[in-house]
mmCIF file of C-alpha atoms in Angstrom:
data_model
loop_
_atom_site.group_PDB
_atom_site.id
_atom_site.type_symbol
_atom_site.label_atom_id
_atom_site.label_comp_id
_atom_site.label_asym_id
_atom_site.label_seq_id
_atom_site.Cartn_x
_atom_site.Cartn_y
_atom_site.Cartn_z
ATOM 1 C CA ARG A 1 15.940 -11.071 -72.059
ATOM 2 C CA PHE A 2 14.499 -9.107 -75.000
ATOM 3 C CA ALA A 3 13.686 -5.968 -72.995
ATOM 4 C CA VAL A 4 17.335 -5.146 -72.283
ATOM 5 C CA LEU A 5 18.324 -5.121 -75.975
ATOM 6 C CA SER A 6 19.169 -1.798 -77.603
ATOM 7 C CA PRO A 7 17.170 -0.759 -79.499
ATOM 8 C CA CYS A 8 14.356 -2.592 -77.750
ATOM 9 C CA PRO A 9 12.322 -4.813 -80.144
ATOM 10 C CA LEU A 10 8.895 -3.458 -79.179
ATOM 11 C CA ASP A 11 6.903 -5.919 -81.307
ATOM 12 C CA LEU A 12 8.700 -8.920 -79.847
ATOM 13 C CA VAL A 13 8.419 -7.724 -76.246
ATOM 14 C CA ALA A 14 4.736 -6.792 -76.660
ATOM 15 C CA ASN A 15 3.820 -10.169 -78.160
ATOM 16 C CA THR A 16 5.742 -11.968 -75.405
ATOM 17 C CA ILE A 17 3.804 -10.042 -72.751
ATOM 18 C CA GLN A 18 0.513 -10.807 -74.503
ATOM 19 C CA CYS A 19 1.377 -14.516 -74.323
ATOM 20 C CA LEU A 20 1.953 -14.146 -70.588
ATOM 21 C CA ALA A 21 -1.367 -12.311 -70.239
ATOM 22 C CA CYS A 22 -3.144 -15.226 -71.936
ATOM 23 C CA ALA A 23 -1.403 -17.724 -69.637
ATOM 24 C CA ALA A 24 -1.920 -15.755 -66.400
ATOM 25 C CA PRO A 25 -5.494 -16.956 -65.622
ATOM 26 C CA GLN A 26 -4.449 -20.636 -65.709
ATOM 27 C CA LEU A 27 -0.779 -20.395 -64.651
ATOM 28 C CA HIS A 28 -0.822 -17.427 -62.336
ATOM 29 C CA SER A 29 1.849 -18.619 -59.892
ATOM 30 C CA GLU A 30 4.337 -19.556 -62.614
ATOM 31 C CA VAL A 31 3.816 -16.337 -64.570
ATOM 32 C CA SER A 32 4.193 -14.175 -61.447
ATOM 33 C CA HIS A 33 7.323 -16.045 -60.359
ATOM 34 C CA HIS A 34 9.104 -15.629 -63.691
ATOM 35 C CA LEU A 35 8.080 -11.976 -63.982
ATOM 36 C CA ARG A 36 9.597 -11.233 -60.574
ATOM 37 C CA GLN A 37 12.847 -12.854 -61.678
ATOM 38 C CA THR A 38 13.069 -10.749 -64.833
ATOM 39 C CA GLY A 39 12.336 -7.453 -63.062
ATOM 40 C CA PHE A 40 10.189 -6.362 -65.993
ATOM 41 C CA LEU A 41 7.205 -5.046 -64.019
ATOM 42 C CA PRO A 42 7.600 -2.252 -61.447
ATOM 43 C CA PHE A 43 8.343 -3.541 -57.954
ATOM 44 C CA LEU A 44 8.376 -2.277 -54.372
ATOM 45 C CA MET A 45 11.702 -1.451 -52.740
ATOM 46 C CA GLU A 46 10.042 -1.096 -49.314
ATOM 47 C CA ASN A 47 6.739 -1.942 -47.682
ATOM 48 C CA ILE A 48 3.873 0.533 -47.971
ATOM 49 C CA ASP A 49 2.520 1.053 -44.466
ATOM 50 C CA ASP A 50 0.251 4.076 -44.896
ATOM 51 C CA PHE A 51 -1.314 6.363 -47.483
ATOM 52 C CA SER A 52 1.454 8.971 -47.241
ATOM 53 C CA GLU A 53 3.830 6.480 -48.854
ATOM 54 C CA VAL A 54 1.268 5.877 -51.594
ATOM 55 C CA LEU A 55 1.161 9.628 -52.211
ATOM 56 C CA SER A 56 4.940 10.001 -52.436
ATOM 57 C CA GLY A 57 5.557 6.911 -54.571
ATOM 58 C CA ASP A 58 9.179 6.796 -53.399
ATOM 59 C CA GLY A 59 9.146 3.065 -52.724
ATOM 60 C CA VAL A 60 8.217 2.048 -56.300
ATOM 61 C CA ASN A 61 10.935 1.053 -58.781
ATOM 62 C CA GLN A 62 9.829 1.441 -62.393
ATOM 63 C CA GLY A 63 11.432 -1.821 -63.539
ATOM 64 C CA LEU A 64 12.348 -2.575 -67.138
ATOM 65 C CA TYR A 65 8.888 -1.531 -68.309
ATOM 66 C CA GLY A 66 9.364 2.008 -67.001
ATOM 67 C CA THR A 67 12.693 2.214 -68.809
ATOM 68 C CA ILE A 68 11.124 1.065 -72.087
ATOM 69 C CA LEU A 69 8.234 3.518 -71.704
ATOM 70 C CA ALA A 70 10.433 6.550 -71.061
ATOM 71 C CA GLY A 71 13.358 5.681 -73.295
ATOM 72 C CA THR A 72 11.762 4.026 -76.316
ATOM 73 C CA GLU A 73 7.968 4.214 -76.522
ATOM 74 C CA CYS A 74 7.524 7.912 -75.721
ATOM 75 C CA ALA A 75 10.366 8.773 -78.088
ATOM 76 C CA GLN A 76 8.913 6.726 -80.960
ATOM 77 C CA GLY A 77 5.228 7.412 -80.273
ATOM 78 C CA VAL A 78 4.429 3.679 -80.339
ATOM 79 C CA TYR A 79 2.975 2.060 -77.201
ATOM 80 C CA MET A 80 2.499 -1.629 -77.921
ATOM 81 C CA VAL A 81 4.422 -2.674 -74.787
ATOM 82 C CA THR A 82 2.308 -0.367 -72.610
ATOM 83 C CA MET A 83 -0.951 -1.800 -73.957
ATOM 84 C CA ALA A 84 0.305 -5.366 -73.485
ATOM 85 C CA THR A 85 1.500 -4.544 -69.955
ATOM 86 C CA LEU A 86 -1.922 -3.141 -69.044
ATOM 87 C CA ASP A 87 -3.538 -6.359 -70.293
ATOM 88 C CA LEU A 88 -1.065 -8.415 -68.265
ATOM 89 C CA LEU A 89 -1.637 -6.412 -65.078
ATOM 90 C CA THR A 90 -5.406 -6.727 -65.470
ATOM 91 C CA GLU A 91 -5.163 -10.514 -65.773
ATOM 92 C CA LEU A 92 -2.708 -10.771 -62.883
ATOM 93 C CA VAL A 93 -4.909 -8.660 -60.602
ATOM 94 C CA GLN A 94 -7.971 -10.775 -61.325
ATOM 95 C CA ALA A 95 -6.120 -14.072 -60.938
ATOM 96 C CA SER A 96 -4.233 -13.091 -57.776
ATOM 97 C CA SER A 97 -7.364 -11.706 -56.102
ATOM 98 C CA LYS A 98 -8.891 -15.181 -56.116
ATOM 99 C CA GLU A 99 -5.962 -16.349 -53.984
ATOM 100 C CA GLY A 100 -5.867 -13.284 -51.728
ATOM 101 C CA LYS A 101 -2.488 -12.228 -53.174
ATOM 102 C CA GLU A 102 -3.494 -9.117 -55.085
ATOM 103 C CA ASN A 103 -0.847 -7.004 -53.332
ATOM 104 C CA GLU A 104 1.788 -8.824 -55.386
ATOM 105 C CA ASN A 105 0.899 -6.451 -58.229
ATOM 106 C CA LEU A 106 0.613 -3.293 -56.128
ATOM 107 C CA ALA A 107 3.780 -1.681 -57.498
ATOM 108 C CA GLY A 108 2.669 -2.106 -61.113
ATOM 109 C CA VAL A 109 -0.728 -0.570 -60.400
ATOM 110 C CA LEU A 110 0.797 2.373 -58.512
ATOM 111 C CA PHE A 111 3.144 3.015 -61.442
ATOM 112 C CA ILE A 112 0.177 3.092 -63.837
ATOM 113 C CA LEU A 113 -1.650 5.498 -61.518
ATOM 114 C CA ARG A 114 1.351 7.841 -61.239
ATOM 115 C CA GLU A 115 3.091 7.695 -64.608
ATOM 116 C CA VAL A 116 0.654 6.418 -67.250
ATOM 117 C CA PHE A 117 -2.965 7.398 -66.600
ATOM 118 C CA PRO A 118 -2.315 11.076 -65.693
ATOM 119 C CA ARG A 119 -0.048 11.602 -68.721
ATOM 120 C CA TYR A 120 -1.072 9.337 -71.586
ATOM 121 C CA TYR A 121 -3.262 11.980 -73.299
ATOM 122 C CA LYS A 122 -0.265 14.312 -73.637
ATOM 123 C CA TRP A 123 2.020 11.770 -75.296
ATOM 124 C CA ARG A 124 2.876 11.832 -78.986
ATOM 125 C CA TYR A 125 1.233 9.038 -81.014
ATOM 126 C CA VAL A 126 2.022 7.585 -84.410
ATOM 127 C CA ASP A 127 -1.274 5.677 -84.265
ATOM 128 C CA ILE A 128 -3.903 7.808 -82.495
ATOM 129 C CA GLY A 129 -5.887 4.646 -81.772
ATOM 130 C CA HIS A 130 -3.268 3.699 -79.176
ATOM 131 C CA ARG A 131 -4.384 6.643 -77.040
ATOM 132 C CA LYS A 132 -7.955 5.388 -76.875
ATOM 133 C CA SER A 133 -6.754 1.856 -76.111
ATOM 134 C CA ILE A 134 -4.455 2.964 -73.287
ATOM 135 C CA GLY A 135 -7.193 5.035 -71.642
ATOM 136 C CA GLN A 136 -9.726 2.233 -71.821
ATOM 137 C CA LYS A 137 -7.262 -0.374 -70.572
ATOM 138 C CA CYS A 138 -6.330 1.833 -67.596
ATOM 139 C CA LEU A 139 -9.991 2.270 -66.677
ATOM 140 C CA GLN A 140 -10.631 -1.466 -67.129
ATOM 141 C CA LEU A 141 -7.775 -2.179 -64.735
ATOM 142 C CA PHE A 142 -9.264 0.173 -62.140
ATOM 143 C CA HIS A 143 -12.639 -1.528 -62.573
ATOM 144 C CA LYS A 144 -11.098 -4.929 -61.895
ATOM 145 C CA ILE A 145 -9.424 -3.606 -58.768
ATOM 146 C CA PHE A 146 -12.635 -2.022 -57.476
ATOM 147 C CA ASN A 147 -14.594 -5.214 -58.077
ATOM 148 C CA PHE A 148 -12.163 -7.945 -57.040
ATOM 149 C CA VAL A 149 -13.484 -7.842 -53.471
ATOM 150 C CA ASN A 150 -16.487 -9.746 -54.813
ATOM 151 C CA LEU A 151 -14.171 -12.609 -55.762
ATOM 152 C CA GLN A 152 -12.664 -12.999 -52.319
ATOM 153 C CA THR A 153 -13.973 -15.269 -49.606
ATOM 154 C CA GLU A 154 -14.594 -14.258 -46.025
ATOM 155 C CA GLY A 155 -11.516 -14.356 -43.848
ATOM 156 C CA SER A 156 -9.001 -14.207 -46.692
ATOM 157 C CA GLU A 157 -5.408 -13.535 -45.813
ATOM 158 C CA LEU A 158 -5.815 -9.966 -47.077
ATOM 159 C CA SER A 159 -7.722 -9.081 -43.939
ATOM 160 C CA SER A 160 -4.772 -10.152 -41.764
ATOM 161 C CA LYS A 161 -2.242 -7.920 -43.547
ATOM 162 C CA SER A 162 -1.149 -4.573 -42.199
ATOM 163 C CA GLY A 163 -1.102 -1.485 -44.353
ATOM 164 C CA PRO A 164 -3.464 -0.462 -47.143
ATOM 165 C CA GLY A 165 -4.495 -3.056 -49.712
ATOM 166 C CA MET A 166 -4.486 -2.618 -53.456
ATOM 167 C CA ARG A 167 -8.064 -1.399 -53.676
ATOM 168 C CA GLU A 168 -7.513 1.153 -50.915
ATOM 169 C CA CYS A 169 -4.332 2.384 -52.629
ATOM 170 C CA CYS A 170 -6.136 2.695 -55.955
ATOM 171 C CA VAL A 171 -9.035 4.600 -54.400
ATOM 172 C CA PHE A 172 -6.663 6.903 -52.517
ATOM 173 C CA SER A 173 -4.561 7.598 -55.625
ATOM 174 C CA LEU A 174 -7.587 8.463 -57.747
ATOM 175 C CA LEU A 175 -8.965 10.725 -55.026
ATOM 176 C CA PHE A 176 -5.797 12.572 -53.999
ATOM 177 C CA THR A 177 -3.302 12.506 -56.905
ATOM 178 C CA GLU A 178 -3.052 13.623 -60.529
ATOM 179 C CA ALA A 179 -4.825 10.426 -61.580
ATOM 180 C CA GLY A 180 -8.064 11.860 -60.183
ATOM 181 C CA ARG A 181 -7.624 15.054 -62.178
ATOM 182 C CA ALA A 182 -7.122 12.979 -65.326
ATOM 183 C CA LEU A 183 -10.339 11.094 -64.564
ATOM 184 C CA LEU A 184 -12.309 14.320 -64.101
ATOM 185 C CA GLU A 185 -10.901 15.743 -67.326
ATOM 186 C CA ILE A 186 -12.511 12.883 -69.235
ATOM 187 C CA VAL A 187 -15.806 13.234 -67.356
ATOM 188 C CA ALA A 188 -15.815 16.998 -68.018
ATOM 189 C CA LEU A 189 -15.673 16.730 -71.814
ATOM 190 C CA GLY A 190 -19.437 17.132 -72.067
ATOM 191 C CA SER A 191 -22.192 16.237 -74.504
ATOM 192 C CA ASP A 192 -21.264 19.060 -76.898
ATOM 193 C CA SER A 193 -17.782 17.636 -77.385
ATOM 194 C CA VAL A 194 -19.216 14.157 -77.908
ATOM 195 C CA GLN A 195 -21.720 15.394 -80.475
ATOM 196 C CA GLN A 196 -19.048 17.302 -82.358
ATOM 197 C CA ALA A 197 -16.794 14.239 -82.512
ATOM 198 C CA LEU A 198 -19.680 12.005 -83.632
ATOM 199 C CA SER A 199 -20.618 14.409 -86.413
ATOM 200 C CA GLN A 200 -17.083 14.227 -87.800
ATOM 201 C CA GLN A 201 -16.782 10.439 -88.001
ATOM 202 C CA THR A 202 -17.706 8.710 -91.259
ATOM 203 C CA SER A 203 -19.172 5.550 -89.698
ATOM 204 C CA LEU A 204 -22.150 5.203 -87.392
ATOM 205 C CA LEU A 205 -20.438 2.718 -85.071
ATOM 206 C CA GLU A 206 -16.711 3.407 -85.444
ATOM 207 C CA GLY A 207 -14.565 6.499 -85.217
ATOM 208 C CA ALA A 208 -13.224 9.132 -82.841
ATOM 209 C CA GLY A 209 -16.724 9.973 -81.582
ATOM 210 C CA SER A 210 -17.602 6.387 -80.656
ATOM 211 C CA ASP A 211 -14.214 5.983 -78.974
ATOM 212 C CA LEU A 212 -14.850 9.146 -76.967
ATOM 213 C CA VAL A 213 -18.281 7.887 -75.874
ATOM 214 C CA GLU A 214 -16.787 4.612 -74.624
ATOM 215 C CA LEU A 215 -14.060 6.452 -72.735
ATOM 216 C CA ILE A 216 -16.523 8.799 -71.002
ATOM 217 C CA GLU A 217 -18.813 5.881 -70.121
ATOM 218 C CA MET A 218 -15.978 4.055 -68.397
ATOM 219 C CA SER A 219 -14.808 7.198 -66.598
ATOM 220 C CA LEU A 220 -18.320 7.839 -65.243
ATOM 221 C CA SER A 221 -18.530 4.263 -64.000
ATOM 222 C CA VAL A 222 -15.108 4.453 -62.332
ATOM 223 C CA LEU A 223 -15.957 7.802 -60.698
ATOM 224 C CA ASN A 224 -19.203 6.407 -59.321
ATOM 225 C CA ARG A 225 -17.389 3.417 -57.808
ATOM 226 C CA LEU A 226 -14.677 5.719 -56.509
ATOM 227 C CA LEU A 227 -17.142 7.813 -54.495
ATOM 228 C CA LEU A 228 -18.772 4.650 -53.182
ATOM 229 C CA LEU A 229 -15.524 3.014 -52.031
ATOM 230 C CA LYS A 230 -13.860 5.940 -50.251
ATOM 231 C CA PRO A 231 -12.497 4.508 -46.963
ATOM 232 C CA PRO A 232 -14.320 5.623 -43.791
ATOM 233 C CA SER A 233 -10.948 6.619 -42.325
ATOM 234 C CA LEU A 234 -10.752 9.396 -44.944
ATOM 235 C CA SER A 235 -14.315 10.647 -44.480
ATOM 236 C CA GLY A 236 -13.129 13.787 -42.689
ATOM 237 C CA HIS A 237 -10.685 14.728 -45.447
ATOM 238 C CA PRO A 238 -12.354 15.974 -48.653
ATOM 239 C CA SER A 239 -10.288 14.940 -51.648
ATOM 240 C CA PRO A 240 -9.521 17.187 -54.663
ATOM 241 C CA VAL A 241 -11.989 15.109 -56.685
ATOM 242 C CA GLU A 242 -14.775 15.705 -54.170
ATOM 243 C CA GLN A 243 -13.861 19.377 -53.880
ATOM 244 C CA ALA A 244 -14.124 19.775 -57.654
ATOM 245 C CA LEU A 245 -17.566 18.158 -57.653
ATOM 246 C CA ALA A 246 -18.763 20.260 -54.706
ATOM 247 C CA SER A 247 -17.065 23.503 -55.745
ATOM 248 C CA SER A 248 -19.127 26.674 -55.880
ATOM 249 C CA LYS A 249 -17.121 27.866 -58.893
ATOM 250 C CA ASN A 250 -17.857 26.993 -62.494
ATOM 251 C CA GLY A 251 -15.185 26.276 -65.048
ATOM 252 C CA PRO A 252 -12.750 23.613 -66.194
ATOM 253 C CA VAL A 253 -11.132 21.048 -63.941
ATOM 254 C CA PRO A 254 -8.401 22.782 -61.915
ATOM 255 C CA GLY A 255 -4.990 22.157 -63.383
ATOM 256 C CA SER A 256 -6.366 20.540 -66.531
ATOM 257 C CA GLY A 257 -4.067 20.634 -69.471
ATOM 258 C CA GLY A 258 -4.649 17.532 -71.512
ATOM 259 C CA ILE A 259 -8.236 18.001 -72.636
ATOM 260 C CA GLY A 260 -7.364 20.134 -75.596
ATOM 261 C CA SER A 261 -5.822 17.173 -77.384
ATOM 262 C CA ILE A 262 -9.032 15.135 -77.190
ATOM 263 C CA PRO A 263 -10.996 15.060 -80.462
ATOM 264 C CA GLY A 264 -14.133 17.175 -80.229
ATOM 265 C CA ALA A 265 -13.102 19.067 -77.113
ATOM 266 C CA ALA A 266 -13.205 22.522 -78.683
ATOM 267 C CA SER A 267 -16.591 23.366 -77.189
ATOM 268 C CA LEU A 268 -15.289 22.697 -73.694
ATOM 269 C CA GLN A 269 -12.461 25.133 -74.247
ATOM 270 C CA SER A 270 -14.866 28.006 -75.013
ATOM 271 C CA ALA A 271 -18.349 28.544 -73.609
ATOM 272 C CA GLY A 272 -18.389 25.199 -71.817
ATOM 273 C CA GLN A 273 -15.623 26.360 -69.515
ATOM 274 C CA GLN A 274 -18.217 28.318 -67.528
ATOM 275 C CA ARG A 275 -20.310 25.206 -66.849
ATOM 276 C CA HIS A 276 -20.104 23.419 -63.513
ATOM 277 C CA LEU A 277 -18.764 19.864 -63.605
ATOM 278 C CA VAL A 278 -22.018 18.490 -62.166
ATOM 279 C CA ALA A 279 -23.989 20.343 -64.857
ATOM 280 C CA THR A 280 -21.736 18.779 -67.485
ATOM 281 C CA VAL A 281 -22.574 15.335 -66.117
ATOM 282 C CA ALA A 282 -26.300 16.156 -66.084
ATOM 283 C CA GLN A 283 -26.209 17.297 -69.713
ATOM 284 C CA TYR A 284 -25.249 13.815 -70.855
ATOM 285 C CA ILE A 285 -29.018 13.209 -70.680
ATOM 286 C CA TYR A 286 -29.141 14.891 -74.109
ATOM 287 C CA HIS A 287 -26.967 12.164 -75.631
ATOM 288 C CA ARG A 288 -28.804 9.524 -77.703
ATOM 289 C CA HIS A 289 -26.048 7.712 -79.601
ATOM 290 C CA SER A 290 -25.501 5.319 -76.672
ATOM 291 C CA PHE A 291 -28.076 4.515 -74.002
ATOM 292 C CA ARG A 292 -25.325 3.689 -71.484
ATOM 293 C CA LEU A 293 -23.903 7.216 -71.341
ATOM 294 C CA PRO A 294 -27.041 8.976 -69.988
ATOM 295 C CA SER A 295 -27.730 5.985 -67.723
ATOM 296 C CA LEU A 296 -24.268 6.146 -66.162
ATOM 297 C CA ALA A 297 -24.505 9.934 -65.840
ATOM 298 C CA THR A 298 -27.835 9.562 -64.028
ATOM 299 C CA LEU A 299 -26.323 6.945 -61.720
ATOM 300 C CA LEU A 300 -23.474 9.322 -60.889
ATOM 301 C CA LEU A 301 -25.941 12.141 -60.170
ATOM 302 C CA LYS A 302 -27.739 9.802 -57.792
ATOM 303 C CA ARG A 303 -24.448 9.132 -56.010
ATOM 304 C CA LEU A 304 -23.673 12.855 -55.819
ATOM 305 C CA ALA A 305 -27.146 13.575 -54.461
ATOM 306 C CA THR A 306 -26.361 11.147 -51.649
ATOM 307 C CA VAL A 307 -22.802 12.100 -50.705
ATOM 308 C CA SER A 308 -22.257 15.684 -51.877
ATOM 309 C CA PRO A 309 -23.116 18.575 -49.538
ATOM 310 C CA ARG A 310 -23.676 20.940 -52.470
ATOM 311 C CA SER A 311 -27.059 21.543 -54.072
ATOM 312 C CA ILE A 312 -27.245 19.942 -57.519
ATOM 313 C CA LEU A 313 -29.828 22.557 -58.519
ATOM 314 C CA ALA A 314 -27.300 25.314 -57.799
ATOM 315 C CA CYS A 315 -24.726 23.498 -59.943
ATOM 316 C CA LEU A 316 -27.138 23.302 -62.887
ATOM 317 C CA GLY A 317 -27.617 27.069 -62.890
ATOM 318 C CA ARG A 318 -29.686 28.514 -65.715
ATOM 319 C CA ASP A 319 -29.714 25.159 -67.526
ATOM 320 C CA ALA A 320 -31.781 23.555 -64.756
ATOM 321 C CA GLU A 321 -35.196 23.795 -66.444
ATOM 322 C CA SER A 322 -34.023 22.567 -69.840
ATOM 323 C CA ILE A 323 -32.228 19.625 -68.221
ATOM 324 C CA ARG A 324 -35.353 18.902 -66.156
ATOM 325 C CA ASP A 325 -37.479 18.868 -69.304
ATOM 326 C CA MET A 326 -35.139 16.425 -71.047
ATOM 327 C CA PHE A 327 -35.137 14.079 -68.050
ATOM 328 C CA LEU A 328 -38.952 14.081 -68.022
ATOM 329 C CA THR A 329 -39.144 13.651 -71.799
ATOM 330 C CA ARG A 330 -36.951 10.573 -71.695
ATOM 331 C CA LEU A 331 -38.818 9.240 -68.672
ATOM 332 C CA GLN A 332 -42.165 9.484 -70.487
ATOM 333 C CA ALA A 333 -40.946 8.141 -73.861
ATOM 334 C CA GLY A 334 -42.350 4.712 -74.661
ATOM 335 C CA SER A 335 -39.260 3.599 -76.572
ATOM 336 C CA GLU A 336 -36.698 4.719 -73.998
ATOM 337 C CA ASP A 337 -34.298 2.278 -72.351
ATOM 338 C CA ILE A 338 -35.721 0.786 -69.142
ATOM 339 C CA GLN A 339 -32.409 1.087 -67.328
ATOM 340 C CA LEU A 340 -32.397 4.842 -67.899
ATOM 341 C CA LYS A 341 -35.998 5.206 -66.687
ATOM 342 C CA VAL A 342 -35.239 3.255 -63.519
ATOM 343 C CA GLY A 343 -32.144 5.389 -62.952
ATOM 344 C CA ILE A 344 -34.141 8.621 -63.274
ATOM 345 C CA LEU A 345 -36.769 7.406 -60.803
ATOM 346 C CA GLU A 346 -34.081 6.315 -58.338
ATOM 347 C CA LEU A 347 -32.405 9.713 -58.668
ATOM 348 C CA LEU A 348 -35.645 11.501 -57.849
ATOM 349 C CA SER A 349 -36.398 9.209 -54.916
ATOM 350 C CA VAL A 350 -32.996 10.041 -53.418
ATOM 351 C CA CYS A 351 -33.519 13.770 -54.036
ATOM 352 C CA VAL A 352 -36.694 13.778 -51.903
ATOM 353 C CA ASP A 353 -34.510 13.666 -48.781
ATOM 354 C CA SER A 354 -31.159 15.040 -49.875
ATOM 355 C CA GLN A 355 -31.880 17.537 -52.697
ATOM 356 C CA PRO A 356 -35.184 19.334 -51.971
ATOM 357 C CA GLY A 357 -34.464 22.092 -54.472
ATOM 358 C CA LEU A 358 -34.020 19.622 -57.318
ATOM 359 C CA ILE A 359 -37.161 17.649 -56.498
ATOM 360 C CA GLU A 360 -39.143 20.904 -56.324
ATOM 361 C CA ILE A 361 -38.175 21.903 -59.840
ATOM 362 C CA PHE A 362 -38.984 18.414 -61.137
ATOM 363 C CA LEU A 363 -42.442 18.482 -59.538
ATOM 364 C CA ASN A 364 -42.939 22.152 -60.446
ATOM 365 C CA VAL A 365 -43.526 23.204 -56.837
ATOM 366 C CA LYS A 366 -44.136 26.949 -56.459
ATOM 367 C CA THR A 367 -43.581 28.271 -52.955
ATOM 368 C CA GLN A 368 -45.986 30.896 -51.640
ATOM 369 C CA GLN A 369 -46.330 32.774 -48.381
ATOM 370 C CA GLY A 370 -45.276 30.935 -45.259
ATOM 371 C CA ASP A 371 -44.925 27.182 -45.545
ATOM 372 C CA SER A 372 -47.741 26.690 -48.037
ATOM 373 C CA ALA A 373 -46.944 25.504 -51.535
ATOM 374 C CA LYS A 374 -48.774 24.928 -54.760
ATOM 375 C CA VAL A 375 -48.049 21.796 -56.751
ATOM 376 C CA ASP A 376 -48.866 21.411 -60.422
ATOM 377 C CA ILE A 377 -50.835 18.125 -60.195
ATOM 378 C CA THR A 378 -50.818 17.544 -63.951
ATOM 379 C CA LYS A 379 -47.029 17.653 -63.882
ATOM 380 C CA VAL A 380 -46.910 15.111 -61.061
ATOM 381 C CA PHE A 381 -49.283 12.686 -62.824
ATOM 382 C CA ALA A 382 -47.417 13.036 -66.097
ATOM 383 C CA PHE A 383 -44.282 12.268 -64.122
#
């Protein structure tokens, strides 16, 4: 009723949606029913039977929310309705997954993946804090979708449905569409950009630098889950995300255009452009403001060591020894976070089989004639 007014009362609509988001966990059926009647959220005009329809997005109607986003919010630079809608979708996804009805919200999620997440960093903002909130809320939504399978019981009605489910659609979209490029752009910011942003904020715990750290942490976590959940049916088709991670070329994410607007990204636009994406992830080991960032980066390296055909050592290039030294320094430190130490040890255990070059440089193995090798025993024991 309020959304069709001109001009749209953004405050009123946003607060109404927030009320629905609060009610969704307890009154999921009623909230979903009334939302379908209003046509506020995006909806499907036809069934999605395969991934090609997910890629085209032709069957998704933007609903009243899409009209408000394009006609009012982007013009004014105020995104209260978008943030409230992301909260509502997150609650609806979690509540509907318990009943095996998560596909009810598929259209809304596909709209976010096509129209919001790939573009939100390029929008104009009156309050720059809205940009950070939208990015985090998008990533939180993807996390909920990736994890809702743990809430379902065996033999749920989802398994009897034809066509891809919500999680499969989300994974496919992040792997094969512009949403994946947007995710990699955040991952590729690098420790230099983070440090620059942190040095410019006036508070230890709050500011553009801390916001950037939180955003990169969530993007690393989502990327790790994304590589884990790729459907077996797509195993023979490398996605653009996987190609970027396994590429033999250094440089920025192909097609990237929104990084320049991120606070503290100047270093990435200069010398950092020649750094491989995997090396950028590895260099988060230098970060000490948050223990979660190097831990998540190490976890992602472990995943890449398992699934990527490319040598991580080759990706590190001339920074390999300095990165190796920092990993060992943090592993030996008595005050270091236990989660990070465990992650480093798990990474090295995986590299024994899948990344022989990387494990050799960590153990300081020097190859000689034939198959013989000399190992620095003091380095191994210190390790």
